[in-house]
PDB file of C-alpha atoms in Angstrom:
ATOM      1  CA  UNK A1143       4.755   2.461 -11.362  1.00 46.00           C
ATOM      2  CA  UNK A1144       3.905   2.894  -7.485  1.00 49.00           C
ATOM      3  CA  UNK A1145       5.494   2.815  -4.228  1.00 59.00           C
ATOM      4  CA  UNK A1146       9.243   1.886  -5.076  1.00 62.00           C
ATOM      5  CA  UNK A1147      11.181   0.361  -2.443  1.00 67.00           C
ATOM      6  CA  UNK A1148      14.899   0.559  -1.584  1.00 56.00           C
ATOM      7  CA  UNK A1149      17.086  -2.331  -0.527  1.00 56.00           C
ATOM      8  CA  UNK A1150      20.885  -1.780   0.007  1.00 52.00           C
ATOM      9  CA  UNK A1151      21.721   0.222  -3.445  1.00 61.00           C
ATOM     10  CA  UNK A1152      18.678  -1.298  -5.228  1.00 65.00           C
ATOM     11  CA  UNK A1153      15.390   0.114  -6.508  1.00 71.00           C
ATOM     12  CA  UNK A1154      12.421  -1.959  -6.944  1.00 74.00           C
ATOM     13  CA  UNK A1155       9.462  -1.222  -8.863  1.00 80.00           C
ATOM     14  CA  UNK A1156       6.543  -2.563 -10.005  1.00 72.00           C
ATOM     15  CA  UNK A1157       4.818  -2.647 -13.430  1.00 72.00           C
ATOM     16  CA  UNK A1158       1.122  -3.210 -14.021  1.00 73.00           C
ATOM     17  CA  UNK A1159       1.433  -2.598 -17.699  1.00 76.00           C
ATOM     18  CA  UNK A1160       3.771  -5.329 -18.504  1.00 86.00           C
ATOM     19  CA  UNK A1161       2.898  -7.833 -15.390  1.00 93.00           C
ATOM     20  CA  UNK A1162       6.689  -7.487 -14.138  1.00 95.00           C
ATOM     21  CA  UNK A1163       8.784  -6.358 -11.201  1.00 95.00           C
ATOM     22  CA  UNK A1164      11.937  -4.560 -12.037  1.00 94.00           C
ATOM     23  CA  UNK A1165      14.984  -4.296  -9.946  1.00 93.00           C
ATOM     24  CA  UNK A1166      17.557  -1.389 -10.511  1.00 92.00           C
ATOM     25  CA  UNK A1167      20.874  -0.564  -9.271  1.00 89.00           C
ATOM     26  CA  UNK A1168      21.024   2.919  -7.662  1.00 87.00           C
ATOM     27  CA  UNK A1169      22.268   5.915  -7.814  1.00 85.00           C
ATOM     28  CA  UNK A1170      21.776   5.878 -11.775  1.00 85.00           C
ATOM     29  CA  UNK A1171      24.688   6.771 -13.910  1.00 81.00           C
ATOM     30  CA  UNK A1172      24.533  10.536 -15.008  1.00 81.00           C
ATOM     31  CA  UNK A1173      24.392   9.583 -18.587  1.00 81.00           C
ATOM     32  CA  UNK A1174      22.311   6.891 -20.373  1.00 80.00           C
ATOM     33  CA  UNK A1175      19.077   5.379 -19.921  1.00 86.00           C
ATOM     34  CA  UNK A1176      18.652   3.375 -16.487  1.00 88.00           C
ATOM     35  CA  UNK A1177      18.330  -0.456 -17.165  1.00 90.00           C
ATOM     36  CA  UNK A1178      17.045  -2.993 -14.687  1.00 91.00           C
ATOM     37  CA  UNK A1179      19.545  -5.897 -13.732  1.00 91.00           C
ATOM     38  CA  UNK A1180      16.627  -8.110 -13.401  1.00 92.00           C
ATOM     39  CA  UNK A1181      13.095  -8.339 -14.206  1.00 94.00           C
ATOM     40  CA  UNK A1182      10.620 -10.755 -12.889  1.00 96.00           C
ATOM     41  CA  UNK A1183       7.689 -11.662 -14.834  1.00 96.00           C
ATOM     42  CA  UNK A1184       4.609 -12.846 -12.992  1.00 96.00           C
ATOM     43  CA  UNK A1185       2.511 -15.728 -14.147  1.00 94.00           C
ATOM     44  CA  UNK A1186      -0.763 -14.647 -15.896  1.00 95.00           C
ATOM     45  CA  UNK A1187      -4.111 -15.329 -14.168  1.00 94.00           C
ATOM     46  CA  UNK A1188      -6.052 -18.713 -14.990  1.00 89.00           C
ATOM     47  CA  UNK A1189      -9.666 -16.599 -15.177  1.00 87.00           C
ATOM     48  CA  UNK A1190      -9.468 -13.937 -17.263  1.00 93.00           C
ATOM     49  CA  UNK A1191     -12.227 -11.414 -16.705  1.00 95.00           C
ATOM     50  CA  UNK A1192     -12.837  -7.770 -18.117  1.00 95.00           C
ATOM     51  CA  UNK A1193     -11.658  -6.239 -14.908  1.00 94.00           C
ATOM     52  CA  UNK A1194      -8.765  -8.856 -14.403  1.00 96.00           C
ATOM     53  CA  UNK A1195      -7.393  -9.207 -17.825  1.00 96.00           C
ATOM     54  CA  UNK A1196      -3.787  -9.865 -16.729  1.00 96.00           C
ATOM     55  CA  UNK A1197      -1.558  -9.792 -13.779  1.00 97.00           C
ATOM     56  CA  UNK A1198      -1.334  -6.216 -12.355  1.00 96.00           C
ATOM     57  CA  UNK A1199       0.914  -5.942  -9.378  1.00 96.00           C
ATOM     58  CA  UNK A1200       0.268  -2.804  -7.809  1.00 94.00           C
ATOM     59  CA  UNK A1201       2.626  -2.126  -4.966  1.00 95.00           C
ATOM     60  CA  UNK A1202       5.868  -3.628  -4.078  1.00 95.00           C
ATOM     61  CA  UNK A1203       6.699  -3.522  -0.400  1.00 95.00           C
ATOM     62  CA  UNK A1204       9.484  -5.057   2.194  1.00 95.00           C
ATOM     63  CA  UNK A1205       8.609  -6.994   5.148  1.00 96.00           C
ATOM     64  CA  UNK A1206      10.080  -5.996   8.596  1.00 93.00           C
ATOM     65  CA  UNK A1207      13.192  -8.207   8.402  1.00 93.00           C
ATOM     66  CA  UNK A1208      14.098  -6.554   5.170  1.00 93.00           C
ATOM     67  CA  UNK A1209      14.562 -10.112   3.923  1.00 95.00           C
ATOM     68  CA  UNK A1210      11.542 -10.612   2.064  1.00 97.00           C
ATOM     69  CA  UNK A1211       9.533  -8.796  -0.744  1.00 97.00           C
ATOM     70  CA  UNK A1212       5.599  -8.739  -1.329  1.00 98.00           C
ATOM     71  CA  UNK A1213       3.420  -7.765  -4.128  1.00 97.00           C
ATOM     72  CA  UNK A1214      -0.146  -7.624  -4.154  1.00 98.00           C
ATOM     73  CA  UNK A1215      -1.592  -8.627  -7.829  1.00 97.00           C
ATOM     74  CA  UNK A1216      -4.806  -7.007  -8.595  1.00 97.00           C
ATOM     75  CA  UNK A1217      -5.079  -8.805 -11.618  1.00 97.00           C
ATOM     76  CA  UNK A1218      -4.554 -12.487 -10.113  1.00 98.00           C
ATOM     77  CA  UNK A1219      -5.840 -12.420  -6.728  1.00 98.00           C
ATOM     78  CA  UNK A1220      -2.724 -13.319  -5.087  1.00 98.00           C
ATOM     79  CA  UNK A1221       0.093 -11.766  -2.782  1.00 98.00           C
ATOM     80  CA  UNK A1222       3.261 -12.898  -4.450  1.00 98.00           C
ATOM     81  CA  UNK A1223       5.719 -13.369  -1.851  1.00 98.00           C
ATOM     82  CA  UNK A1224       9.941 -13.424  -2.782  1.00 98.00           C
ATOM     83  CA  UNK A1225      12.898 -14.085  -0.818  1.00 97.00           C
ATOM     84  CA  UNK A1226      15.451 -11.557  -1.388  1.00 96.00           C
ATOM     85  CA  UNK A1227      18.956 -12.512  -2.097  1.00 94.00           C
ATOM     86  CA  UNK A1228      20.815 -10.388   0.256  1.00 89.00           C
ATOM     87  CA  UNK A1229      24.261 -10.326  -1.881  1.00 90.00           C
ATOM     88  CA  UNK A1230      22.554  -9.842  -5.187  1.00 91.00           C
ATOM     89  CA  UNK A1231      19.647  -8.222  -4.422  1.00 92.00           C
ATOM     90  CA  UNK A1232      17.537 -10.735  -6.945  1.00 95.00           C
ATOM     91  CA  UNK A1233      14.343 -12.266  -6.097  1.00 96.00           C
ATOM     92  CA  UNK A1234      13.646 -15.842  -5.499  1.00 97.00           C
ATOM     93  CA  UNK A1235       9.694 -16.923  -5.358  1.00 97.00           C
ATOM     94  CA  UNK A1236       8.338 -18.248  -2.238  1.00 98.00           C
ATOM     95  CA  UNK A1237       6.252 -21.326  -2.201  1.00 96.00           C
ATOM     96  CA  UNK A1238       2.449 -21.533  -2.393  1.00 95.00           C
ATOM     97  CA  UNK A1239       2.348 -22.218   1.483  1.00 95.00           C
ATOM     98  CA  UNK A1240       3.410 -18.342   1.684  1.00 97.00           C
ATOM     99  CA  UNK A1241       1.519 -16.953  -1.025  1.00 98.00           C
ATOM    100  CA  UNK A1242      -1.934 -15.375   0.143  1.00 98.00           C
ATOM    101  CA  UNK A1243      -4.591 -16.381  -2.242  1.00 98.00           C
ATOM    102  CA  UNK A1244      -7.598 -14.054  -2.165  1.00 98.00           C
ATOM    103  CA  UNK A1245     -11.369 -14.957  -3.169  1.00 97.00           C
ATOM    104  CA  UNK A1246     -11.892 -14.371  -6.700  1.00 97.00           C
ATOM    105  CA  UNK A1247     -12.594 -11.057  -7.807  1.00 97.00           C
ATOM    106  CA  UNK A1248     -11.088  -9.180  -4.769  1.00 98.00           C
ATOM    107  CA  UNK A1249      -8.451  -7.258  -6.402  1.00 98.00           C
ATOM    108  CA  UNK A1250      -5.840  -6.898  -3.655  1.00 98.00           C
ATOM    109  CA  UNK A1251      -4.091  -3.426  -4.420  1.00 97.00           C
ATOM    110  CA  UNK A1252      -2.031  -2.183  -1.452  1.00 98.00           C
ATOM    111  CA  UNK A1253      -0.818  -3.381   1.850  1.00 98.00           C
ATOM    112  CA  UNK A1254       1.360  -2.400   4.866  1.00 97.00           C
ATOM    113  CA  UNK A1255       3.024  -4.327   7.808  1.00 96.00           C
ATOM    114  CA  UNK A1256       2.653  -3.114  11.331  1.00 93.00           C
ATOM    115  CA  UNK A1257       4.369  -4.348  14.498  1.00 88.00           C
ATOM    116  CA  UNK A1258       2.417  -4.295  17.811  1.00 80.00           C
ATOM    117  CA  UNK A1259       3.362  -4.373  21.028  1.00 68.00           C
ATOM    118  CA  UNK A1260       0.924  -3.192  24.479  1.00 44.00           C
ATOM    119  CA  UNK A1261      -1.836  -2.317  22.353  1.00 43.00           C
ATOM    120  CA  UNK A1262      -0.141  -0.016  19.863  1.00 45.00           C
ATOM    121  CA  UNK A1263       1.620  -0.508  16.425  1.00 48.00           C
ATOM    122  CA  UNK A1264       3.914   1.419  14.283  1.00 48.00           C
ATOM    123  CA  UNK A1265       4.510   1.377  10.658  1.00 50.00           C
ATOM    124  CA  UNK A1266       7.713  -0.253   9.711  1.00 48.00           C
ATOM    125  CA  UNK A1267      10.270   1.926   7.543  1.00 43.00           C
ATOM    126  CA  UNK A1268      13.571   0.991   6.070  1.00 42.00           C
ATOM    127  CA  UNK A1269      16.861   2.727   5.097  1.00 38.00           C
ATOM    128  CA  UNK A1270      18.599   1.495   2.008  1.00 37.00           C
ATOM    129  CA  UNK A1271      21.350  -0.010   3.840  1.00 37.00           C
ATOM    130  CA  UNK A1272      22.248  -3.767   5.048  1.00 36.00           C
ATOM    131  CA  UNK A1273      21.234  -3.683   8.705  1.00 38.00           C
ATOM    132  CA  UNK A1274      18.352  -5.863   9.163  1.00 43.00           C
ATOM    133  CA  UNK A1275      15.993  -4.822  11.832  1.00 42.00           C
ATOM    134  CA  UNK A1276      15.085  -7.863  14.419  1.00 45.00           C
ATOM    135  CA  UNK A1277      11.971  -8.470  16.040  1.00 49.00           C
ATOM    136  CA  UNK A1278      11.871  -7.916  19.644  1.00 46.00           C
ATOM    137  CA  UNK A1279      10.451 -10.664  22.087  1.00 54.00           C
ATOM    138  CA  UNK A1280       6.714 -10.243  22.356  1.00 66.00           C
ATOM    139  CA  UNK A1281       6.217  -8.333  19.466  1.00 82.00           C
ATOM    140  CA  UNK A1282       3.694  -9.374  16.865  1.00 91.00           C
ATOM    141  CA  UNK A1283       3.398  -8.618  13.064  1.00 95.00           C
ATOM    142  CA  UNK A1284       0.626  -8.016  11.292  1.00 96.00           C
ATOM    143  CA  UNK A1285      -0.077  -7.601   7.329  1.00 97.00           C
ATOM    144  CA  UNK A1286      -3.090  -5.364   6.402  1.00 97.00           C
ATOM    145  CA  UNK A1287      -4.272  -5.193   2.834  1.00 98.00           C
ATOM    146  CA  UNK A1288      -7.006  -3.466   0.728  1.00 99.00           C
ATOM    147  CA  UNK A1289      -8.488  -4.618  -2.157  1.00 99.00           C
ATOM    148  CA  UNK A1290      -9.990  -2.502  -5.107  1.00 98.00           C
ATOM    149  CA  UNK A1291     -12.382  -4.768  -6.570  1.00 98.00           C
ATOM    150  CA  UNK A1292     -14.220  -6.025  -3.550  1.00 98.00           C
ATOM    151  CA  UNK A1293     -13.397  -3.188  -1.406  1.00 98.00           C
ATOM    152  CA  UNK A1294     -12.218  -5.026   1.609  1.00 99.00           C
ATOM    153  CA  UNK A1295      -9.414  -4.594   4.252  1.00 98.00           C
ATOM    154  CA  UNK A1296      -7.897  -7.806   5.301  1.00 98.00           C
ATOM    155  CA  UNK A1297      -5.424  -8.835   8.073  1.00 97.00           C
ATOM    156  CA  UNK A1298      -3.034 -11.501   8.172  1.00 97.00           C
ATOM    157  CA  UNK A1299      -0.774 -12.743  11.201  1.00 97.00           C
ATOM    158  CA  UNK A1300       2.808 -13.175  10.009  1.00 97.00           C
ATOM    159  CA  UNK A1301       4.993 -15.828  11.356  1.00 96.00           C
ATOM    160  CA  UNK A1302       8.484 -16.902  10.605  1.00 95.00           C
ATOM    161  CA  UNK A1303      10.169 -20.092  10.324  1.00 89.00           C
ATOM    162  CA  UNK A1304      13.913 -20.493  10.361  1.00 90.00           C
ATOM    163  CA  UNK A1305      15.706 -20.593   6.924  1.00 91.00           C
ATOM    164  CA  UNK A1306      12.129 -20.283   5.308  1.00 95.00           C
ATOM    165  CA  UNK A1307       9.874 -17.754   3.991  1.00 97.00           C
ATOM    166  CA  UNK A1308       6.990 -16.279   5.838  1.00 97.00           C
ATOM    167  CA  UNK A1309       3.682 -17.965   6.489  1.00 97.00           C
ATOM    168  CA  UNK A1310       0.434 -15.608   6.646  1.00 98.00           C
ATOM    169  CA  UNK A1311      -2.444 -16.716   8.629  1.00 98.00           C
ATOM    170  CA  UNK A1312      -6.084 -14.721   8.263  1.00 97.00           C
ATOM    171  CA  UNK A1313      -6.832 -12.908  11.666  1.00 95.00           C
ATOM    172  CA  UNK A1314     -10.451 -12.683  10.942  1.00 90.00           C
ATOM    173  CA  UNK A1315     -13.170 -12.088   8.111  1.00 95.00           C
ATOM    174  CA  UNK A1316     -12.263  -9.163   5.835  1.00 97.00           C
ATOM    175  CA  UNK A1317     -14.644  -6.278   5.880  1.00 98.00           C
ATOM    176  CA  UNK A1318     -15.424  -2.903   4.122  1.00 98.00           C
ATOM    177  CA  UNK A1319     -14.174   0.147   5.877  1.00 98.00           C
ATOM    178  CA  UNK A1320     -16.768   2.584   5.192  1.00 99.00           C
ATOM    179  CA  UNK A1321     -20.236   3.674   7.143  1.00 98.00           C
ATOM    180  CA  UNK A1322     -22.975   0.550   6.842  1.00 97.00           C
ATOM    181  CA  UNK A1323     -20.236  -1.284   4.942  1.00 98.00           C
ATOM    182  CA  UNK A1324     -21.870   0.140   1.690  1.00 97.00           C
ATOM    183  CA  UNK A1325     -20.152   2.374  -0.704  1.00 98.00           C
ATOM    184  CA  UNK A1326     -22.277   5.520  -2.054  1.00 98.00           C
ATOM    185  CA  UNK A1327     -21.429   4.292  -5.575  1.00 96.00           C
ATOM    186  CA  UNK A1328     -20.450   1.541  -7.597  1.00 96.00           C
ATOM    187  CA  UNK A1329     -17.340   3.856  -8.838  1.00 96.00           C
ATOM    188  CA  UNK A1330     -16.028   4.152  -5.455  1.00 98.00           C
ATOM    189  CA  UNK A1331     -12.892   1.986  -4.389  1.00 98.00           C
ATOM    190  CA  UNK A1332     -10.255   1.905  -1.898  1.00 98.00           C
ATOM    191  CA  UNK A1333      -6.701   3.203  -2.889  1.00 97.00           C
ATOM    192  CA  UNK A1334      -3.947   2.840  -0.474  1.00 98.00           C
ATOM    193  CA  UNK A1335      -3.455   1.700   3.454  1.00 98.00           C
ATOM    194  CA  UNK A1336      -0.956   3.386   5.849  1.00 98.00           C
ATOM    195  CA  UNK A1337      -0.229   2.978   9.463  1.00 97.00           C
ATOM    196  CA  UNK A1338       1.431   5.029  12.197  1.00 95.00           C
ATOM    197  CA  UNK A1339       1.211   5.049  15.644  1.00 88.00           C
ATOM    198  CA  UNK A1340      -2.157   3.825  17.188  1.00 84.00           C
ATOM    199  CA  UNK A1341      -4.147   3.870  13.854  1.00 95.00           C
ATOM    200  CA  UNK A1342      -4.074   2.734  10.136  1.00 98.00           C
ATOM    201  CA  UNK A1343      -5.551   5.295   7.419  1.00 99.00           C
ATOM    202  CA  UNK A1344      -7.306   4.050   3.982  1.00 99.00           C
ATOM    203  CA  UNK A1345      -7.890   6.400   1.154  1.00 99.00           C
ATOM    204  CA  UNK A1346     -11.316   6.236  -0.509  1.00 99.00           C
ATOM    205  CA  UNK A1347     -11.771   7.268  -4.315  1.00 98.00           C
ATOM    206  CA  UNK A1348     -14.935   8.656  -5.640  1.00 97.00           C
ATOM    207  CA  UNK A1349     -17.029   8.792  -2.720  1.00 98.00           C
ATOM    208  CA  UNK A1350     -17.600  12.423  -2.905  1.00 98.00           C
ATOM    209  CA  UNK A1351     -18.536  12.720   0.578  1.00 98.00           C
ATOM    210  CA  UNK A1352     -17.248  16.154   1.559  1.00 98.00           C
ATOM    211  CA  UNK A1353     -18.734  18.492  -1.115  1.00 98.00           C
ATOM    212  CA  UNK A1354     -17.512  16.372  -3.874  1.00 97.00           C
ATOM    213  CA  UNK A1355     -14.244  15.672  -2.527  1.00 98.00           C
ATOM    214  CA  UNK A1356     -13.212  12.134  -1.228  1.00 99.00           C
ATOM    215  CA  UNK A1357     -12.459  10.564   2.003  1.00 99.00           C
ATOM    216  CA  UNK A1358      -9.612   9.329   4.111  1.00 99.00           C
ATOM    217  CA  UNK A1359     -10.642   6.303   6.840  1.00 99.00           C
ATOM    218  CA  UNK A1360      -9.016   5.943  10.034  1.00 98.00           C
ATOM    219  CA  UNK A1361      -9.350   2.691  12.008  1.00 98.00           C
ATOM    220  CA  UNK A1362      -7.853   1.465  15.274  1.00 92.00           C
ATOM    221  CA  UNK A1363      -6.470  -2.112  15.709  1.00 83.00           C
ATOM    222  CA  UNK A1364      -9.169  -4.470  15.978  1.00 87.00           C
ATOM    223  CA  UNK A1365     -12.071  -2.120  14.463  1.00 94.00           C
ATOM    224  CA  UNK A1366     -14.645  -3.786  12.302  1.00 94.00           C
ATOM    225  CA  UNK A1367     -17.097  -1.070  11.707  1.00 96.00           C
ATOM    226  CA  UNK A1368     -16.845   2.457  10.765  1.00 98.00           C
ATOM    227  CA  UNK A1369     -19.059   5.592  11.076  1.00 98.00           C
ATOM    228  CA  UNK A1370     -19.346   9.076   9.659  1.00 98.00           C
ATOM    229  CA  UNK A1371     -16.932  10.279  12.674  1.00 98.00           C
ATOM    230  CA  UNK A1372     -14.081   7.944  11.036  1.00 98.00           C
ATOM    231  CA  UNK A1373     -14.193   9.644   7.578  1.00 99.00           C
ATOM    232  CA  UNK A1374     -12.219  13.093   6.905  1.00 99.00           C
ATOM    233  CA  UNK A1375     -11.873  14.937   3.743  1.00 99.00           C
ATOM    234  CA  UNK A1376      -8.987  14.280   1.361  1.00 99.00           C
ATOM    235  CA  UNK A1377      -9.025  17.787   0.142  1.00 98.00           C
ATOM    236  CA  UNK A1378      -9.819  16.807  -3.296  1.00 97.00           C
ATOM    237  CA  UNK A1379     -10.697  14.214  -5.623  1.00 97.00           C
ATOM    238  CA  UNK A1380      -9.301  10.468  -5.985  1.00 97.00           C
ATOM    239  CA  UNK A1381      -6.894  10.172  -3.470  1.00 98.00           C
ATOM    240  CA  UNK A1382      -4.645   7.660  -5.292  1.00 96.00           C
ATOM    241  CA  UNK A1383      -1.423   8.267  -3.006  1.00 96.00           C
ATOM    242  CA  UNK A1384      -0.958   9.585   0.714  1.00 98.00           C
ATOM    243  CA  UNK A1385       1.915   9.291   2.984  1.00 97.00           C
ATOM    244  CA  UNK A1386       2.724  10.123   6.547  1.00 98.00           C
ATOM    245  CA  UNK A1387       5.685  11.978   7.561  1.00 98.00           C
ATOM    246  CA  UNK A1388       8.346  10.219  10.179  1.00 96.00           C
ATOM    247  CA  UNK A1389       6.850  12.435  13.066  1.00 97.00           C
ATOM    248  CA  UNK A1390       3.389  11.167  12.488  1.00 97.00           C
ATOM    249  CA  UNK A1391       1.790  14.601  12.642  1.00 98.00           C
ATOM    250  CA  UNK A1392       1.194  15.424   8.710  1.00 98.00           C
ATOM    251  CA  UNK A1393      -0.404  13.419   6.152  1.00 99.00           C
ATOM    252  CA  UNK A1394       0.254  14.214   2.422  1.00 99.00           C
ATOM    253  CA  UNK A1395      -2.253  13.272   0.075  1.00 98.00           C
ATOM    254  CA  UNK A1396      -1.832  12.956  -3.911  1.00 97.00           C
ATOM    255  CA  UNK A1397      -5.430  13.819  -5.288  1.00 97.00           C
ATOM    256  CA  UNK A1398      -5.348  12.483  -8.675  1.00 96.00           C
ATOM    257  CA  UNK A1399      -8.189  13.955 -10.654  1.00 96.00           C
ATOM    258  CA  UNK A1400      -8.074  17.331  -8.919  1.00 96.00           C
ATOM    259  CA  UNK A1401      -4.416  17.010  -9.335  1.00 96.00           C
ATOM    260  CA  UNK A1402      -3.686  18.593  -5.662  1.00 97.00           C
ATOM    261  CA  UNK A1403      -1.197  17.919  -2.872  1.00 98.00           C
ATOM    262  CA  UNK A1404      -2.830  18.508   0.260  1.00 98.00           C
ATOM    263  CA  UNK A1405      -1.345  18.480   3.824  1.00 99.00           C
ATOM    264  CA  UNK A1406      -3.382  17.407   6.702  1.00 99.00           C
ATOM    265  CA  UNK A1407      -2.598  17.468  10.421  1.00 99.00           C
ATOM    266  CA  UNK A1408      -2.832  14.494  12.401  1.00 98.00           C
ATOM    267  CA  UNK A1409      -2.510  14.069  16.230  1.00 98.00           C
ATOM    268  CA  UNK A1410       0.425  11.212  16.320  1.00 97.00           C
ATOM    269  CA  UNK A1411      -0.739  10.247  19.889  1.00 95.00           C
ATOM    270  CA  UNK A1412      -4.385   9.487  18.750  1.00 96.00           C
ATOM    271  CA  UNK A1413      -4.233   9.135  14.948  1.00 97.00           C
ATOM    272  CA  UNK A1414      -6.972  11.324  14.680  1.00 97.00           C
ATOM    273  CA  UNK A1415      -6.914  13.658  11.681  1.00 98.00           C
ATOM    274  CA  UNK A1416      -7.465  17.466  12.629  1.00 99.00           C
ATOM    275  CA  UNK A1417      -7.532  19.939   9.709  1.00 98.00           C
ATOM    276  CA  UNK A1418      -6.152  20.611   6.461  1.00 99.00           C
ATOM    277  CA  UNK A1419      -3.210  23.062   6.572  1.00 98.00           C
ATOM    278  CA  UNK A1420      -2.208  23.445   3.054  1.00 98.00           C
ATOM    279  CA  UNK A1421      -3.187  22.675  -0.674  1.00 98.00           C
ATOM    280  CA  UNK A1422      -1.495  23.032  -3.785  1.00 97.00           C
ATOM    281  CA  UNK A1423      -2.387  22.594  -7.308  1.00 96.00           C
ATOM    282  CA  UNK A1424       0.288  20.379  -9.319  1.00 94.00           C
ATOM    283  CA  UNK A1425       0.063  20.996 -13.097  1.00 88.00           C
ATOM    284  CA  UNK A1426      -3.245  20.843 -14.460  1.00 89.00           C
ATOM    285  CA  UNK A1427      -6.318  18.646 -13.287  1.00 90.00           C
ATOM    286  CA  UNK A1428      -7.110  16.080 -16.183  1.00 89.00           C
ATOM    287  CA  UNK A1429     -10.331  16.201 -18.134  1.00 87.00           C
ATOM    288  CA  UNK A1430     -13.298  14.217 -16.690  1.00 84.00           C
ATOM    289  CA  UNK A1431     -13.198  10.700 -17.789  1.00 80.00           C
ATOM    290  CA  UNK A1432      -9.422  10.895 -18.688  1.00 82.00           C
ATOM    291  CA  UNK A1433      -6.347   9.412 -16.944  1.00 79.00           C
ATOM    292  CA  UNK A1434      -3.906  12.124 -15.539  1.00 83.00           C
ATOM    293  CA  UNK A1435      -3.248  14.089 -12.466  1.00 86.00           C
ATOM    294  CA  UNK A1436      -0.840  12.883  -9.733  1.00 89.00           C
ATOM    295  CA  UNK A1437      -0.238   9.322  -9.340  1.00 88.00           C
ATOM    296  CA  UNK A1438       2.455   8.672  -6.348  1.00 90.00           C
ATOM    297  CA  UNK A1439       3.724  11.098  -3.581  1.00 92.00           C
ATOM    298  CA  UNK A1440       6.723  10.669  -0.951  1.00 92.00           C
ATOM    299  CA  UNK A1441       8.062  12.621   1.811  1.00 93.00           C
ATOM    300  CA  UNK A1442      11.549  13.756   1.534  1.00 91.00           C
ATOM    301  CA  UNK A1443      12.890  13.817   5.011  1.00 92.00           C
TER     302      UNK A1443
END
């Protein structure tokens, strides 16, 4: 389970293991095991491979209006799009004209919506209540996604039609956000993508560019090439999860294989990552080659 989202009094999570999205009423009761009120089973891929043996939803995210929920499917090379019933919270699958289809073997893993105005953009965060945010005139909405298997970042213009699902149009060719457009190892993969202020940030797992520790990449809108100056140490190994606080001046990184939470100072005006200010070992680091460590991290503000 990664990146759960809340809408009204509903918690939505994705499950890679059983190819489904579950919806729970919250808060949970004091006694008893929480049970979902709805489970959406996802279709299996038509082309099964060793790396993509089944549907693997890796995230759920709300669109800016709070009316639609998306889930990148690493196993099926699609971005599922659902309309949310605002009364029941249940999900209704949007048509194929709203589904994003990626190249075979891409493995979309994580995405983020941003709105832009006058050359700047801001992350889209929602509180779990019924009011829907509205787009102001002149604002542009873009969806950015990262792929685990191909290692590219892609961008899509988002347009809305009355009484219909959103439509996603590719803005430009996808590209690999790394110096020279080449990863140092075939084990190197992209993890998550976040946005705040004037920049995007992407975690890179198993590149070991900082004395064995891995990297965070900082991009500006429209940037297509990456230099070493755009890389910053995650402070640990395998940054599976990271989040930016509301002020935009701190980044918390959950490094899975070193099992460390690292706090990085960030300039909210430029988006530049400045320096590591804290590091904490949580539990024990997993043995090399085994699963374990930190899986997800959030700010409680």
